[in-house]
CSV table of C-alpha atoms in Angstrom, one decimal:
chain,number,residue,atom,x,y,z
N,1,MET,CA,135.6,91.6,67.4
N,2,LYS,CA,134.9,93.5,64.6
N,3,CYS,CA,131.4,94.2,63.1
N,4,VAL,CA,129.8,97.4,60.7
N,5,ILE,CA,126.2,98.2,61.3
N,6,GLU,CA,124.2,99.5,58.4
N,7,ARG,CA,122.2,102.8,58.4
N,8,ASN,CA,119.2,101.2,58.8
N,9,GLY,CA,119.9,99.2,61.6
N,10,VAL,CA,121.9,101.7,64.2
N,11,LYS,CA,118.3,102.7,65.2
N,12,VAL,CA,117.5,99.3,65.7
N,13,PHE,CA,120.7,98.6,67.9
N,14,GLY,CA,120.0,101.6,69.4
N,15,LYS,CA,116.5,100.7,70.8
N,16,ALA,CA,118.2,97.8,71.8
N,17,VAL,CA,120.1,99.7,74.1
N,18,HIS,CA,117.4,102.1,75.5
N,19,ALA,CA,115.2,99.2,76.0
N,20,LEU,CA,118.3,96.7,78.2
N,21,ALA,CA,118.6,100.5,79.9
N,22,ARG,CA,115.6,99.3,81.9
N,23,ILE,CA,116.9,96.7,83.2
N,24,GLY,CA,120.1,97.1,84.7
N,25,ASP,CA,123.1,99.4,85.3
N,26,GLU,CA,125.8,97.2,83.0
N,27,LEU,CA,125.9,95.9,79.8
N,28,TRP,CA,127.5,92.9,78.6
N,29,LEU,CA,128.6,92.1,75.5
N,30,ASP,CA,129.0,88.8,74.3
N,31,PRO,CA,130.5,88.1,70.4
N,32,MET,CA,129.5,84.7,69.6
N,33,MET,CA,129.4,82.7,65.9
N,34,LYS,CA,125.9,82.9,65.9
N,35,GLY,CA,125.9,86.8,66.7
N,36,LEU,CA,126.5,89.6,68.8
N,37,ALA,CA,124.6,89.6,72.2
N,38,MET,CA,124.3,91.9,74.6
N,39,ARG,CA,122.5,91.0,78.0
N,40,SER,CA,121.6,93.2,81.4
N,41,VAL,CA,120.4,92.6,84.4
N,42,ASN,CA,118.9,94.4,87.7
N,43,SER,CA,120.6,94.5,91.1
N,44,ALA,CA,118.3,91.7,92.2
N,45,HIS,CA,118.5,89.5,89.5
N,46,SER,CA,115.0,89.6,89.6
N,47,ALA,CA,114.6,91.1,86.0
N,48,TYR,CA,116.6,89.7,83.5
N,49,ALA,CA,116.7,90.9,78.9
N,50,CYS,CA,119.3,90.1,76.0
N,51,PHE,CA,118.8,91.1,72.6
N,52,LEU,CA,121.0,88.6,70.2
N,53,PHE,CA,122.1,89.9,66.7
N,54,SER,CA,122.5,87.3,64.1
N,55,PRO,CA,125.3,88.1,61.7
N,56,LEU,CA,123.3,88.7,59.2
N,57,PHE,CA,121.9,91.9,61.0
N,58,PHE,CA,125.8,93.0,60.1
N,59,GLN,CA,127.6,94.4,56.9
N,60,HIS,CA,130.1,92.9,58.6
N,61,TYR,CA,130.5,90.6,61.4
N,62,SER,CA,133.5,89.1,62.9
N,63,PRO,CA,133.9,87.2,66.6
N,64,ASP,CA,137.4,87.6,66.2
N,65,THR,CA,138.8,88.9,68.8
N,66,GLY,CA,142.3,88.8,68.1
N,67,PRO,CA,145.3,86.1,66.9
N,68,ALA,CA,146.0,84.9,70.2
N,69,GLN,CA,142.0,84.7,71.3
N,70,ASP,CA,139.8,81.7,70.5
N,71,CYS,CA,136.4,83.2,69.1
N,72,GLY,CA,134.3,84.3,71.7
N,73,THR,CA,136.8,84.3,74.8
N,74,VAL,CA,136.3,87.9,75.4
N,75,LYS,CA,132.6,89.3,77.5
N,76,CYS,CA,132.5,93.0,78.1
N,77,LYS,CA,131.1,94.2,80.4
N,78,LEU,CA,130.4,98.1,80.0
N,79,VAL,CA,128.6,100.7,82.4
N,80,MET,CA,125.3,101.8,80.6
N,81,LYS,CA,125.2,105.2,81.7
N,82,SER,CA,129.1,105.2,79.2
N,83,VAL,CA,126.8,103.8,76.1
N,84,LEU,CA,123.5,105.3,76.5
N,85,PRO,CA,124.4,108.7,75.8
N,86,LEU,CA,126.0,107.2,72.1
N,87,PHE,CA,122.2,106.0,71.1
N,88,ARG,CA,120.4,108.7,73.1
N,89,CYS,CA,118.9,110.9,69.8
N,90,LEU,CA,117.7,107.6,67.9
N,91,ALA,CA,116.3,110.8,65.7
N,92,THR,CA,119.2,112.1,64.6
N,93,ILE,CA,121.6,109.0,64.2
N,94,GLU,CA,118.5,108.3,61.6
N,95,ARG,CA,119.3,111.4,60.1
N,96,ASN,CA,123.2,111.3,60.7
N,97,VAL,CA,124.3,108.4,60.7
N,98,ASP,CA,125.4,106.1,57.9
N,99,SER,CA,127.2,103.8,59.6
N,100,CYS,CA,128.4,102.4,62.3
N,101,GLN,CA,131.8,100.2,63.4
N,102,ILE,CA,132.5,98.6,66.6
N,103,SER,CA,135.5,96.9,67.9
N,104,ILE,CA,137.1,95.2,71.1
N,105,ASN,CA,140.4,96.6,71.7
N,106,LEU,CA,142.1,93.9,73.8
N,107,PRO,CA,145.4,95.5,74.8
N,108,ASP,CA,143.8,98.4,76.2
N,109,ASN,CA,140.8,96.7,76.5
N,110,ARG,CA,138.1,99.3,75.0
N,111,VAL,CA,135.0,99.2,72.9
N,112,ILE,CA,135.4,101.1,70.4
N,113,PHE,CA,132.0,102.9,68.6
N,114,GLN,CA,133.1,104.9,65.6
N,115,PHE,CA,130.1,106.4,63.4
N,116,HIS,CA,130.4,107.1,59.9
N,117,CYS,CA,128.0,110.1,59.4
N,118,ARG,CA,127.8,112.6,56.8
N,119,HIS,CA,129.8,115.1,55.4
N,120,GLY,CA,132.6,113.0,55.9
N,121,ILE,CA,132.3,113.1,60.3
N,122,THR,CA,133.4,110.6,61.9
N,123,LYS,CA,132.9,110.5,65.6
N,124,THR,CA,134.7,108.2,67.8
N,125,HIS,CA,133.5,106.6,71.4
N,126,ASN,CA,136.7,104.8,73.5
N,127,LEU,CA,135.1,102.8,76.7
N,128,GLY,CA,136.7,101.4,79.1
N,129,PHE,CA,135.4,97.5,79.7
N,130,GLN,CA,136.0,94.7,82.2
N,131,GLU,CA,136.4,91.7,81.7
N,132,SER,CA,133.2,89.4,82.9
N,133,GLU,CA,131.6,85.9,83.0
N,134,ALA,CA,128.8,86.0,80.5
N,135,LEU,CA,125.0,86.4,81.5
N,136,GLN,CA,122.7,83.6,80.5
N,137,ALA,CA,119.2,83.2,81.4
N,138,VAL,CA,117.8,79.8,83.2
N,139,PHE,CA,114.6,79.3,82.4
N,140,PRO,CA,113.3,76.5,79.8
N,141,SER,CA,110.3,78.7,78.7
N,142,HIS,CA,109.6,76.0,76.3
N,143,LEU,CA,108.5,74.3,78.9
N,144,CYS,CA,105.7,76.7,80.4
N,145,PRO,CA,102.0,75.8,80.6
N,146,ASN,CA,100.7,78.9,78.9
N,147,VAL,CA,101.5,80.7,76.0
N,148,LEU,CA,100.8,84.1,74.7
N,149,LYS,CA,101.3,85.7,71.2
N,150,ALA,CA,100.1,88.8,70.3
N,151,GLN,CA,100.8,91.2,67.8
N,152,PRO,CA,102.7,94.5,69.7
N,153,ARG,CA,100.1,97.3,69.1
N,154,LEU,CA,97.7,95.3,71.0
N,155,LEU,CA,100.1,94.9,73.9
N,156,GLY,CA,101.6,98.7,73.9
N,157,ASP,CA,97.5,99.4,74.3
N,158,MET,CA,97.0,97.4,77.0
N,159,VAL,CA,100.1,98.8,78.9
N,160,MET,CA,99.3,102.7,77.5
N,161,HIS,CA,96.6,102.5,80.1
N,162,PHE,CA,98.9,101.8,83.3
N,163,PRO,CA,100.9,105.5,84.5
N,164,VAL,CA,104.3,105.5,84.1
N,165,SER,CA,104.4,105.4,87.7
N,166,GLN,CA,102.9,102.8,88.2
N,167,GLU,CA,105.6,99.3,89.2
N,168,GLU,CA,104.0,96.0,89.1
N,169,ILE,CA,100.8,94.7,87.3
N,170,THR,CA,98.9,91.3,87.4
N,171,LEU,CA,98.4,89.0,84.8
N,172,SER,CA,95.3,86.5,85.5
N,173,MET,CA,95.0,84.0,82.9
N,174,SER,CA,92.1,81.4,81.9
N,175,PRO,CA,90.3,79.3,79.0
N,176,LEU,CA,87.9,82.1,78.7
N,177,ARG,CA,89.7,85.5,79.8
N,178,VAL,CA,92.6,87.5,80.1
N,179,ASN,CA,93.1,89.6,82.5
N,180,LEU,CA,95.8,92.6,83.5
N,181,LYS,CA,95.2,94.8,86.9
N,182,SER,CA,97.0,97.3,88.9
N,183,TYR,CA,99.3,95.5,91.8
N,184,TYR,CA,100.1,98.1,95.2
N,185,GLU,CA,102.5,96.2,97.1
N,186,ASP,CA,101.1,98.7,100.6
N,187,GLU,CA,96.9,98.9,101.9
N,188,SER,CA,97.4,102.3,101.8
N,189,ASP,CA,98.8,103.2,98.2
N,190,GLN,CA,96.2,101.3,97.3
N,191,MET,CA,93.2,103.5,99.0
N,192,LYS,CA,95.7,106.7,97.6
N,193,ALA,CA,96.4,105.1,93.3
N,194,MET,CA,94.2,104.9,90.4
N,195,HIS,CA,93.2,101.3,89.4
N,196,THR,CA,93.7,100.6,86.4
N,197,GLU,CA,92.0,96.4,85.0
N,198,MET,CA,91.3,95.5,81.7
N,199,SER,CA,89.7,92.1,80.0
N,200,LEU,CA,90.6,90.3,76.5
N,201,ASP,CA,89.0,87.7,75.2
N,202,PRO,CA,91.2,84.9,73.5
N,203,SER,CA,90.6,85.7,70.0
N,204,GLU,CA,92.4,88.7,70.1
N,205,PHE,CA,95.7,86.8,70.5
N,206,ASP,CA,97.3,85.3,67.8
N,207,TYR,CA,98.6,82.4,70.0
N,208,PHE,CA,96.6,81.4,73.3
N,209,GLN,CA,97.8,78.4,75.2
N,210,VAL,CA,95.9,77.9,79.1
N,211,GLY,CA,97.4,74.7,80.1
N,212,VAL,CA,96.6,76.0,84.2
N,213,ASP,CA,95.0,79.2,85.7
N,214,SER,CA,97.4,81.7,86.5
N,215,ASP,CA,97.7,85.0,88.3
N,216,ILE,CA,101.2,86.4,87.4
N,217,THR,CA,102.3,89.5,89.2
N,218,PHE,CA,105.6,91.2,88.1
N,219,CYS,CA,107.5,94.1,87.1
N,220,LEU,CA,105.6,96.6,84.3
N,221,LYS,CA,109.2,99.0,84.7
N,222,GLU,CA,111.8,96.2,82.5
N,223,LEU,CA,109.1,95.4,80.3
N,224,ARG,CA,108.3,98.9,78.8
N,225,GLY,CA,111.9,98.2,76.3
N,226,LEU,CA,110.9,95.5,74.5
N,227,LEU,CA,107.2,96.3,74.1
N,228,SER,CA,108.4,99.7,72.7
N,229,PHE,CA,111.4,97.6,71.0
N,230,ALA,CA,108.7,95.2,69.2
N,231,GLU,CA,106.6,97.8,68.6
N,232,SER,CA,108.2,99.8,66.6
N,233,HIS,CA,109.3,96.7,64.1
N,234,GLY,CA,106.0,95.3,64.5
N,235,LEU,CA,107.3,92.2,66.0
N,236,PRO,CA,105.0,90.0,67.7
N,237,VAL,CA,105.6,89.4,71.6
N,238,SER,CA,104.9,86.1,72.8
N,239,ALA,CA,105.0,84.9,76.9
N,240,HIS,CA,105.1,82.5,78.6
N,241,PHE,CA,104.4,81.8,82.3
N,242,GLY,CA,102.8,79.0,84.2
N,243,ALA,CA,101.9,79.6,88.1
N,244,ALA,CA,102.3,82.2,90.9
N,245,GLY,CA,106.5,82.5,92.0
N,246,LYS,CA,108.1,81.3,88.7
N,247,PRO,CA,110.1,83.1,85.9
N,248,VAL,CA,107.6,84.4,83.3
N,249,ALA,CA,109.8,85.5,79.6
N,250,PHE,CA,108.4,87.7,77.1
N,251,SER,CA,110.5,87.2,73.8
N,252,VAL,CA,110.6,88.1,70.1
N,253,ASP,CA,112.1,86.6,67.7
N,254,ASP,CA,112.7,88.2,63.6
N,255,MET,CA,115.1,86.8,60.8
N,256,VAL,CA,118.1,88.7,62.0
N,257,LEU,CA,117.5,88.9,65.6
N,258,GLU,CA,116.0,87.5,68.8
N,259,ALA,CA,115.5,89.4,72.2
N,260,SER,CA,114.1,88.1,75.5
N,261,VAL,CA,113.0,89.6,79.0
N,262,VAL,CA,112.7,87.1,81.7
N,263,LEU,CA,111.2,88.6,85.0
N,264,ALA,CA,110.4,87.2,88.7
N,265,THR,CA,106.9,86.9,89.3
N,266,LEU,CA,105.9,87.0,93.6
N,267,VAL,CA,104.9,84.4,95.5
N,268,ASN,CA,100.8,85.0,95.5
N,269,PRO,CA,99.4,88.2,94.8
N,270,GLU,CA,98.9,89.0,98.1
N,271,SER,CA,103.0,88.3,98.6
N,272,ARG,CA,105.2,90.9,100.0
N,273,THR,CA,108.5,89.1,98.6
N,274,PRO,CA,109.5,88.7,95.0
N,275,SER,CA,110.8,84.9,94.1
N,276,GLN,CA,113.9,84.5,94.4
N,277,ALA,CA,113.4,80.9,92.6
N,278,THR,CA,115.4,81.9,88.9
N,279,GLU,CA,117.0,83.9,86.8
N,280,ALA,CA,119.5,85.1,86.3
N,281,GLN,CA,122.8,83.7,86.3
N,282,ALA,CA,126.7,83.1,85.1
N,283,PRO,CA,128.4,80.3,83.6
N,284,ALA,CA,130.5,78.6,85.4
N,285,ALA,CA,133.5,79.4,83.7
N,286,LEU,CA,134.6,81.9,80.6
N,287,ARG,CA,133.8,80.3,77.2
C-alpha cells in the first residue's frame, strides 16, 4: 500500500488518529479498494471506531501491497503510542508539512510515514506492525428505531457542560423531548458529584425519528474524539439507537470520508454491568 496526503489533508488525518486514540491502545490500518480504513477498539470490546478515507481524499492512493500480494490482504496492527506522537501537534503540521506519504514495507513488517516539510526537510518514521485480522463492528444501524441528526456545534455545546471526568451519560428520547444527564454507577459518587441535565426540543435537530421511547447510558470519553473531529470540519453527526442494552452508533460522513463510533450501553440505567451484546469482532479470515 502506498498513499500520499496533501497538505490540508494531513491535519484531517491527524485529527482522526487523535479520535481513535481515545478508543484503544492499538490502531489497525486496512488498505482496501474503496479506501484506507483506520480502526480501533477498547480492551473491553465495548467501544469501536472506524475512519474510512476514500481514494479521493489522497493525492495518490494505491492499495496494492506488492506484486505477490492480493489487494488488501495485509491488515496492519500498530501500537497507538507509536503513531500518535507523529500527529501530536496539529498546528505545527498545518504550518510546516506539505505532504505525507504512508507506505507498507512487507519484508520488514514496517509502516513508513514520510513527512515532506518546508525548506526541503523530510522526516521519515518506520513503525513496526503485526499482521492481524481486521476489526469490524457487527451492528446494523439502519435497523435502529431511533435516529437523531444534529449540527456538530449543538452536540459540542451539549457535551461541553459535562466535566472531563464524567465517564458516562444517559440519553433519553421521547416524541416530545431529548434529555441528556450525568450518570454515576456508585451511589456514593452521586452524592459527591455535580449533576448536569439538559433538555432539547426536537426542532433543534436536523432529523428526528422516534420509534420507541428509550433511555440509554453509554461512555462519553470515547465519543468526545468523534465530536471534536466533526466540529472542526463542520460535519453533522447522526446517532442510531434503540432500547437500553443495545449499542448506539454515532457517525459522520463526507464525500471523501466516513467515520463511526459504536458504543455499548448499560442494560438499564440502574445496571452495574455494561452490555455484552455486541460490538467489535474480527472476520473469520483475512481478505
